[in-house]
Amino acid sequence: MGHGRLAALQACFLGLLGLLSLLSLLGLGFPARSSGGNQNEKNNRGRANE
C-alpha cells in the first residue's frame, strides 16, 4: 500500500510540474519576448538621447 501511495504521489507531482512548466512557457514566454523588445527600444532611445 505504501508503495502504491508513493507512485500516486510521484504521478501527481510530475503532473503538477508539467502543468507549471507549460503555464510558465505560455505565460512568461510571450510577455517576456514583447517586454524584452520594448526594453531594447527604450535602451536604444536612451543611448541616442545621450
Coordinates of N, CA and C in Angstrom, one line a residue, residues 5-48:
R5 N 1.0 4.3 -2.8 CA 0.8 5.8 -2.4 C 2.0 6.6 -3.0
L6 N 3.2 6.1 -2.8 CA 4.4 6.8 -3.4 C 4.2 7.0 -4.9
A7 N 3.8 5.9 -5.6 CA 3.7 6.0 -7.0 C 2.6 7.1 -7.4
A8 N 1.5 7.1 -6.7 CA 0.5 8.0 -6.9 C 1.0 9.5 -6.7
L9 N 1.7 9.6 -5.6 CA 2.2 11.0 -5.2 C 3.2 11.4 -6.3
Q10 N 4.0 10.5 -6.8 CA 5.0 10.9 -7.8 C 4.3 11.2 -9.1
A11 N 3.2 10.5 -9.5 CA 2.5 10.8 -10.7 C 1.8 12.2 -10.6
C12 N 1.2 12.5 -9.4 CA 0.6 13.8 -9.2 C 1.6 14.9 -9.3
F13 N 2.8 14.7 -8.6 CA 3.8 15.7 -8.6 C 4.4 16.0 -10.0
L14 N 4.6 14.9 -10.7 CA 5.1 15.1 -12.1 C 4.0 15.8 -13.0
G15 N 2.8 15.5 -12.7 CA 1.7 16.1 -13.5 C 1.7 17.6 -13.2
L16 N 1.8 18.0 -11.9 CA 1.8 19.4 -11.5 C 3.0 20.1 -12.1
L17 N 4.1 19.5 -12.0 CA 5.4 20.1 -12.6 C 5.2 20.3 -14.1
G18 N 4.6 19.4 -14.8 CA 4.3 19.5 -16.2 C 3.4 20.7 -16.5
L19 N 2.3 20.8 -15.7 CA 1.4 21.9 -15.9 C 2.1 23.2 -15.6
L20 N 2.8 23.3 -14.5 CA 3.5 24.5 -14.2 C 4.5 24.9 -15.3
S21 N 5.2 24.0 -15.8 CA 6.2 24.3 -16.9 C 5.5 24.8 -18.1
L22 N 4.3 24.2 -18.5 CA 3.6 24.6 -19.6 C 3.0 26.0 -19.4
L23 N 2.5 26.3 -18.2 CA 2.0 27.6 -17.9 C 3.1 28.6 -17.9
S24 N 4.2 28.3 -17.4 CA 5.3 29.3 -17.4 C 5.8 29.6 -18.8
L25 N 5.8 28.5 -19.7 CA 6.2 28.7 -21.1 C 5.2 29.6 -21.8
L26 N 3.9 29.3 -21.6 CA 2.9 30.1 -22.3 C 2.7 31.5 -21.7
G27 N 2.8 31.6 -20.3 CA 2.5 32.8 -19.7 C 3.7 33.7 -19.7
L28 N 4.9 33.2 -19.5 CA 6.1 34.0 -19.4 C 6.8 34.2 -20.7
G29 N 6.7 33.2 -21.6 CA 7.4 33.2 -22.9 C 7.0 34.4 -23.7
F30 N 5.7 34.6 -24.0 CA 5.3 35.7 -24.9 C 5.5 37.0 -24.3
P31 N 5.0 37.3 -23.1 CA 5.3 38.6 -22.5 C 6.7 38.9 -22.3
A32 N 7.6 38.0 -22.1 CA 9.0 38.2 -21.9 C 9.6 38.7 -23.3
R33 N 9.1 38.1 -24.4 CA 9.6 38.5 -25.7 C 9.2 39.9 -26.0
S34 N 7.9 40.2 -25.8 CA 7.4 41.6 -26.1 C 8.0 42.6 -25.2
S35 N 8.1 42.3 -23.9 CA 8.6 43.3 -23.0 C 10.1 43.5 -23.2
G36 N 10.8 42.4 -23.6 CA 12.2 42.4 -23.9 C 12.5 43.3 -25.1
G37 N 11.6 43.2 -26.1 CA 11.8 44.1 -27.3 C 11.6 45.6 -26.9
N38 N 10.5 45.8 -26.0 CA 10.3 47.2 -25.6 C 11.5 47.7 -24.8
Q39 N 12.0 46.9 -23.9 CA 13.2 47.3 -23.1 C 14.3 47.7 -24.0
N40 N 14.6 46.9 -25.1 CA 15.6 47.2 -26.0 C 15.4 48.5 -26.7
E41 N 14.2 48.8 -27.1 CA 13.9 50.0 -27.7 C 14.1 51.2 -26.8
K42 N 13.7 51.1 -25.5 CA 13.9 52.1 -24.5 C 15.4 52.3 -24.3
N43 N 16.2 51.2 -24.3 CA 17.6 51.4 -24.1 C 18.2 52.1 -25.3
N44 N 17.8 51.8 -26.5 CA 18.4 52.4 -27.7 C 18.0 53.9 -27.7
R45 N 16.8 54.2 -27.3 CA 16.4 55.6 -27.3 C 17.2 56.4 -26.3
G46 N 17.4 55.8 -25.1 CA 18.2 56.4 -24.0 C 19.6 56.7 -24.5
R47 N 20.2 55.7 -25.2 CA 21.6 55.9 -25.7 C 21.6 57.0 -26.7
A48 N 20.6 57.0 -27.6 CA 20.5 58.0 -28.7 C 20.4 59.4 -28.1

